[in-house]
Coordinates of C-alpha atoms in Angstrom, one line a residue:
M1 CA 0.0 0.0 0.0
L2 CA 2.8 2.4 0.8
A3 CA 4.4 1.7 -2.5
L4 CA 1.2 2.4 -4.3
V5 CA 0.6 5.7 -2.5
A6 CA 4.2 6.7 -3.2
A7 CA 3.9 5.8 -6.9
I8 CA 0.6 7.8 -7.4
L9 CA 2.0 10.7 -5.4
L10 CA 5.2 10.9 -7.4
M11 CA 3.4 10.6 -10.7
G12 CA 1.1 13.4 -9.5
L13 CA 4.0 15.7 -8.7
V14 CA 5.5 15.1 -12.1
M15 CA 2.2 15.8 -13.9
V16 CA 1.5 18.9 -11.8
A17 CA 5.0 20.2 -12.8
S18 CA 4.2 19.5 -16.5
A19 CA 0.6 20.7 -16.6
S20 CA 1.2 24.0 -14.7
V21 CA 4.4 25.2 -16.2
A22 CA 2.9 27.6 -18.7
M23 CA 0.3 29.1 -16.4
A24 CA 2.8 29.4 -13.5
E25 CA 5.3 31.2 -15.7
R26 CA 2.7 33.6 -17.0
Q27 CA 1.3 34.4 -13.5
T28 CA 4.5 34.4 -11.4
G29 CA 7.4 34.4 -13.7
E30 CA 8.6 31.0 -12.2
A31 CA 7.7 28.0 -14.3
L32 CA 7.8 25.6 -11.4
Y33 CA 6.1 27.8 -8.9
L34 CA 3.0 25.6 -8.5
F35 CA 5.1 22.4 -8.5
W36 CA 7.2 23.7 -5.5
R37 CA 3.9 24.6 -3.7
Q38 CA 2.5 21.1 -4.4
L39 CA 5.8 19.6 -3.2
A40 CA 5.5 21.6 0.1
Y41 CA 1.9 20.3 0.5
A42 CA 3.1 16.8 -0.1
G43 CA 5.8 17.2 2.6
L44 CA 3.2 18.6 5.0
G45 CA 0.8 15.7 4.3
V46 CA 3.5 13.1 4.7
T47 CA 4.6 14.6 8.0
L48 CA 1.1 14.7 9.4
A49 CA 0.4 11.2 8.1
T50 CA 3.6 9.9 9.7
A51 CA 2.5 11.4 13.0
V52 CA -0.9 9.8 12.7
V53 CA 0.5 6.4 12.1
A54 CA 3.1 6.7 14.8
L55 CA 1.3 8.6 17.6
I56 CA -2.5 8.4 17.4
P57 CA -4.2 5.1 18.5
V58 CA -7.3 4.1 16.6
R59 CA -9.3 4.1 19.8
T60 CA -8.4 7.8 20.2
V61 CA -9.7 8.5 16.7
Q62 CA -12.9 6.6 17.4
L63 CA -13.6 8.6 20.6
A64 CA -12.9 11.8 18.8
G65 CA -15.6 11.1 16.2
P66 CA -18.4 13.4 17.6
S67 CA -15.9 16.2 18.1
L68 CA -14.5 15.8 14.6
L69 CA -18.0 15.9 13.2
A70 CA -18.7 19.1 15.1
C71 CA -15.5 20.6 13.7
G72 CA -16.3 19.6 10.2
L73 CA -19.8 21.1 10.3
L74 CA -18.4 24.2 11.9
L75 CA -16.0 24.7 9.0
L76 CA -18.8 24.2 6.5
V77 CA -20.8 26.9 8.3
L78 CA -17.9 29.3 8.7
V79 CA -17.1 29.3 5.0
L80 CA -20.6 30.5 4.2
L81 CA -20.4 33.5 6.5
P82 CA -20.1 36.8 4.6
G83 CA -16.5 38.1 4.5
V84 CA -15.1 34.8 5.8
G85 CA -15.1 32.4 2.9
H86 CA -12.9 32.9 -0.1
E87 CA -14.8 32.9 -3.4
V88 CA -13.4 31.4 -6.7
N89 CA -15.4 31.2 -9.9
G90 CA -18.7 31.8 -8.1
S91 CA -18.2 29.2 -5.4
V92 CA -17.3 29.9 -1.7
R93 CA -15.4 26.7 -0.7
W94 CA -12.2 28.0 0.9
L95 CA -11.2 29.4 4.2
P96 CA -8.2 31.7 3.9
L97 CA -5.4 30.7 6.3
V98 CA -2.0 32.1 6.8
V99 CA -0.1 30.1 4.1
F100 CA -2.9 28.6 2.0
N101 CA -6.7 28.4 1.5
L102 CA -8.3 25.4 3.1
Q103 CA -11.0 23.7 1.1
V104 CA -13.4 22.8 3.9
S105 CA -15.2 20.0 2.1
E106 CA -12.0 17.9 2.1
A107 CA -11.7 18.2 5.8
A108 CA -15.4 17.7 6.3
K109 CA -15.4 14.4 4.3
L110 CA -12.9 12.7 6.6
C111 CA -14.6 14.1 9.8
V112 CA -18.0 12.7 8.7
F113 CA -16.6 9.3 7.8
I114 CA -14.8 8.9 11.1
Y115 CA -18.0 9.8 13.0
L116 CA -20.0 7.4 10.9
A117 CA -17.5 4.6 11.5
G118 CA -17.8 5.2 15.3
Y119 CA -21.6 5.4 15.1
L120 CA -21.9 2.1 13.3
V121 CA -20.0 0.5 16.1
R122 CA -21.9 2.2 19.0
R123 CA -25.4 1.9 17.5
H124 CA -25.0 -1.2 15.4
Q125 CA -28.1 -2.9 16.7
A126 CA -30.3 0.2 16.6
L127 CA -29.2 0.9 13.0
Q128 CA -30.5 -2.4 11.9
T129 CA -33.8 -2.5 13.9
T130 CA -35.1 1.1 14.6
A131 CA -36.0 4.0 12.4
K132 CA -34.3 6.4 14.8
G133 CA -31.0 4.5 14.7
F134 CA -31.1 4.6 10.9
L135 CA -32.3 8.2 10.4
L136 CA -29.7 9.8 12.7
P137 CA -26.7 9.1 10.4
V138 CA -28.9 9.8 7.4
G139 CA -29.7 13.2 8.9
V140 CA -26.0 13.9 9.5
L141 CA -25.3 13.1 5.8
A142 CA -28.2 15.3 4.7
L143 CA -27.1 18.2 6.8
T144 CA -23.5 18.0 5.5
A145 CA -24.8 17.7 1.9
A146 CA -27.1 20.8 2.4
L147 CA -24.2 22.9 3.6
L148 CA -22.0 21.8 0.7
L149 CA -24.7 22.6 -1.8
A150 CA -24.9 26.1 -0.3
E151 CA -21.3 26.8 -1.4
P152 CA -22.2 25.3 -4.0
D153 CA -20.2 22.0 -4.2
F154 CA -22.5 19.4 -5.8
G155 CA -19.6 17.0 -6.4
A156 CA -18.4 16.8 -2.8
A157 CA -22.0 16.4 -1.6
A158 CA -22.6 13.5 -4.0
V159 CA -19.4 11.8 -2.8
I160 CA -20.3 12.2 0.9
I161 CA -23.8 10.9 0.4
A162 CA -22.7 7.9 -1.8
T163 CA -19.9 6.9 0.6
G164 CA -22.0 7.3 3.7
M165 CA -24.8 5.2 2.3
T166 CA -22.3 2.5 1.3
M167 CA -21.0 2.5 4.9
L168 CA -24.5 2.1 6.2
F169 CA -25.1 -0.8 3.8
L170 CA -21.9 -2.6 4.8
A171 CA -23.0 -2.2 8.5
G172 CA -26.3 -4.0 7.8
A173 CA -28.8 -1.2 7.5
P174 CA -32.2 -2.4 6.1
L175 CA -32.0 -2.4 2.3
G176 CA -35.5 -1.1 1.9
W177 CA -34.7 2.0 4.0
L178 CA -31.5 2.6 2.0
L179 CA -33.4 2.3 -1.3
A180 CA -36.0 4.8 -0.1
C181 CA -33.3 7.3 0.9
L182 CA -31.5 6.8 -2.4
T183 CA -34.7 7.4 -4.3
C184 CA -35.3 10.6 -2.4
G185 CA -31.7 11.7 -3.0
A186 CA -31.9 11.0 -6.7
G187 CA -35.1 13.0 -6.9
T188 CA -33.6 15.9 -5.0
A189 CA -30.4 15.8 -7.2
A190 CA -32.6 15.8 -10.4
A191 CA -34.6 18.7 -9.1
L192 CA -31.4 20.7 -8.3
V193 CA -30.1 20.1 -11.8
V194 CA -33.3 21.1 -13.5
T195 CA -33.9 24.2 -11.4
S196 CA -30.2 25.4 -11.5
P197 CA -29.2 27.0 -14.8
Y198 CA -25.5 26.4 -14.5
R199 CA -26.0 22.7 -13.5
W200 CA -28.4 22.2 -16.4
E201 CA -25.9 23.9 -18.8
R202 CA -23.2 21.5 -17.6
L203 CA -25.5 18.5 -18.2
T204 CA -26.5 19.5 -21.7
A205 CA -22.9 20.4 -22.5
F206 CA -21.8 16.9 -21.3
L207 CA -24.4 15.2 -23.5
N208 CA -23.2 17.0 -26.6
P209 CA -20.1 19.3 -26.0
W210 CA -19.5 19.7 -29.7
A211 CA -22.8 21.6 -30.1
D212 CA -21.2 24.6 -28.5
P213 CA -17.4 24.0 -28.5
F214 CA -16.5 27.6 -27.8
D215 CA -18.7 28.3 -24.8
S216 CA -20.5 25.7 -22.6
G217 CA -18.7 22.8 -24.2
F218 CA -15.3 24.4 -24.3
Q219 CA -13.7 22.7 -21.3
L220 CA -14.9 19.2 -22.2
T221 CA -14.0 19.5 -25.9
Q222 CA -10.5 20.7 -25.1
A223 CA -10.1 17.7 -22.6
L224 CA -11.3 15.3 -25.3
I225 CA -8.9 16.8 -27.8
A226 CA -6.1 16.2 -25.3
V227 CA -7.1 12.6 -24.7
G228 CA -7.4 12.0 -28.5
R229 CA -3.9 13.4 -29.2
G230 CA -2.3 11.0 -26.8
G231 CA -2.8 7.9 -28.8
W232 CA -1.3 4.7 -27.5
F233 CA 1.9 6.1 -26.0
G234 CA 1.4 9.8 -25.8
V235 CA 3.2 12.8 -27.3
G236 CA 5.9 12.7 -24.6
L237 CA 6.2 14.0 -21.1
G238 CA 6.1 17.8 -21.1
N239 CA 4.9 18.0 -24.8
S240 CA 1.2 18.6 -24.2
V241 CA -0.3 21.4 -26.4
Q242 CA -3.6 21.6 -24.6
K243 CA -2.0 22.7 -21.3
L244 CA -0.8 25.9 -23.1
F245 CA -3.9 27.9 -22.1
Y246 CA -6.3 25.8 -24.2
L247 CA -7.5 23.5 -21.4
P248 CA -8.8 25.3 -18.3
E249 CA -7.8 23.9 -14.9
A250 CA -5.2 21.7 -16.6
H251 CA -3.3 21.2 -13.4
T252 CA -6.3 20.6 -11.1
D253 CA -9.6 19.1 -12.2
F254 CA -8.3 18.2 -15.7
L255 CA -4.8 16.9 -14.9
F256 CA -5.8 13.4 -16.1
S257 CA -6.4 14.8 -19.6
V258 CA -2.9 16.2 -19.8
L259 CA -1.6 12.9 -18.5
A260 CA -3.5 11.1 -21.3
E261 CA -2.1 13.5 -23.9
E262 CA 1.5 13.1 -22.8
L263 CA 1.6 9.4 -21.7
G264 CA -1.2 8.0 -23.9
V265 CA -3.3 4.9 -23.3
A266 CA -0.3 3.3 -21.6
G267 CA -0.2 6.0 -19.0
V268 CA -3.9 6.0 -18.5
L269 CA -3.9 2.2 -17.9
A270 CA -1.0 2.6 -15.5
V271 CA -2.9 5.2 -13.4
L272 CA -6.1 3.1 -13.5
S273 CA -4.1 0.1 -12.3
L274 CA -2.5 2.0 -9.4
Y275 CA -5.8 3.3 -8.2
G276 CA -7.5 0.0 -8.5
L277 CA -4.8 -1.8 -6.6
L278 CA -4.8 0.9 -3.9
V279 CA -8.5 0.7 -3.3
W280 CA -8.2 -3.1 -3.2
R281 CA -5.5 -2.9 -0.6
I282 CA -7.6 -0.6 1.5
F283 CA -10.6 -2.9 1.3
R284 CA -8.4 -5.8 2.2
A285 CA -7.3 -4.0 5.3
G286 CA -10.9 -3.4 6.2
M287 CA -11.8 -7.0 5.7
A288 CA -8.9 -8.2 7.9
S289 CA -9.9 -5.7 10.6
H290 CA -13.6 -6.9 10.5
A291 CA -12.4 -10.5 10.7
A292 CA -10.4 -9.7 13.8
G293 CA -13.4 -8.1 15.4
R294 CA -12.1 -4.5 15.0
R295 CA -15.3 -3.1 13.4
F296 CA -14.4 0.6 13.7
G297 CA -11.3 0.1 11.8
A298 CA -13.1 -1.9 9.2
Y299 CA -15.8 0.7 8.6
L300 CA -13.2 3.5 8.4
C301 CA -11.1 1.6 5.9
W302 CA -14.1 0.8 3.7
G303 CA -15.3 4.4 3.9
V304 CA -11.9 5.8 2.9
G305 CA -11.5 3.2 0.2
F306 CA -14.9 4.0 -1.4
W307 CA -14.4 7.7 -1.0
L308 CA -11.0 7.8 -2.8
G309 CA -12.0 5.3 -5.4
L310 CA -15.3 7.0 -6.2
Q311 CA -13.7 10.5 -6.4
A312 CA -10.9 9.1 -8.7
F313 CA -13.6 7.4 -10.9
I314 CA -15.6 10.6 -11.1
N315 CA -12.6 12.8 -12.0
M316 CA -11.5 10.4 -14.7
G317 CA -15.0 10.0 -16.0
V318 CA -15.3 13.8 -16.3
N319 CA -12.0 14.0 -18.1
L320 CA -13.0 11.3 -20.6
G321 CA -16.5 12.8 -21.2
L322 CA -18.3 10.0 -19.5
L323 CA -19.7 12.1 -16.7
P324 CA -20.9 15.8 -16.4
T325 CA -18.2 18.3 -15.2
K326 CA -17.7 18.3 -11.5
G327 CA -15.1 20.3 -9.4
L328 CA -13.5 17.1 -7.9
T329 CA -9.8 16.6 -7.9
L330 CA -7.9 13.4 -8.7
P331 CA -6.8 12.2 -5.2
L332 CA -3.1 12.4 -4.6
M333 CA -2.4 13.8 -8.1
S334 CA -4.3 17.0 -8.8
Y335 CA -2.9 20.3 -7.6
G336 CA -4.4 21.4 -4.3
G337 CA -3.1 21.4 -0.8
S338 CA -6.4 20.6 1.0
S339 CA -7.1 17.5 -1.1
L340 CA -3.6 16.2 -1.0
V341 CA -3.1 16.6 2.8
M342 CA -6.5 15.2 3.8
S343 CA -6.1 12.2 1.4
L344 CA -2.7 11.4 3.0
I345 CA -4.1 11.7 6.5
A346 CA -7.0 9.4 5.5
L347 CA -4.6 6.8 4.1
A348 CA -2.5 7.1 7.3
L349 CA -5.5 6.2 9.3
V350 CA -5.9 3.1 7.2
L351 CA -2.3 2.2 7.8
R352 CA -2.7 2.7 11.6
V353 CA -5.8 0.5 11.6
D354 CA -3.9 -2.3 9.8
R355 CA -0.8 -1.8 11.9
E356 CA -2.6 -2.2 15.2
R357 CA -4.4 -5.3 13.9
R358 CA -1.1 -6.9 12.9
L359 CA 0.5 -6.1 16.3
I360 CA -2.4 -7.6 18.2
A361 CA -2.4 -10.7 16.0
A362 CA 1.3 -11.1 16.5
A363 CA 1.0 -10.7 20.2
T364 CA -1.8 -13.3 20.3
R365 CA 0.3 -15.8 18.3
R366 CA 3.2 -15.3 20.8
E367 CA 0.9 -15.9 23.8
R368 CA -0.4 -19.1 22.2
A369 CA 3.1 -20.3 21.4
E370 CA 4.2 -19.6 25.0
E371 CA 1.1 -21.5 26.4
E372 CA 1.8 -24.4 24.1
A373 CA 5.5 -24.5 25.1
A374 CA 4.6 -24.4 28.8

């Protein structure tokens, strides 16, 4: 798992350097300015992740669940206050800090999933048998999604709802109740799309971007041109043309398109394989924890695995024209400090869960061996 994370992270740093060079030079005069910032974010994330693995027991994380949820919701409220949140392209998603802007949705995701994992352990029986036990976590997810939609951040809201519902399903929540909630959620999402002009424009542009390639379909058509130019083995690292002010957000949401252009189908398949193996390893850690009776760790691993896998799938789908445009980064690869740091902390929690399970299993084996020897 560490090798997979390192490979994805290093590939992301290389692609950020390549995709951002033209824009960074025009804006700052330093071609590698955004690369150095991303490298600093990676260093911060690795430092915090190492501290999590080495110093914070899983039990402490579990007990902190309600407090972390309160902090996550507080951040989502603070960013909406006039004069507090930082607005970019019509969305208020960032809190300005001393050295960088914190995208609060990234922190809120992890806080919500930690709380849910703890709730599923504490109220496991009530979740499966009572309406109150089921509706409480659903209410938390709905409140979080509502605050995200107020920013607006439709993509993050969808990821949190989908991941949360998956965690409830894995914990044994009644299937009929889940289907009813999903039906209500799908109806609400459809209503939001139909009643919101910019969301409707994104949907129609996704269905036929070539109908208006210089306005509503511009970003997607440029992404598809980049993917098409890549061929089997790409035009070569650093040789992308679309990143030269043709493709908007080339180093953030559409980094995958630049990768496809420069590294081709071979590079795309390599990235898909890395993410697939990473999610598989995370789920394996969750299954091992569940088998060992450590249910909090299991639910947390499954939540993190589904979250990162789903977000990667959505980002790649958007870049390939398979899904409507959403403001979701490619985890561990796209430029952005909040996403990178929180993803590394989440993965560190998975490693901590698996490390504790292995240590306990090893101690148990030693005790049995000593008993047999005696």
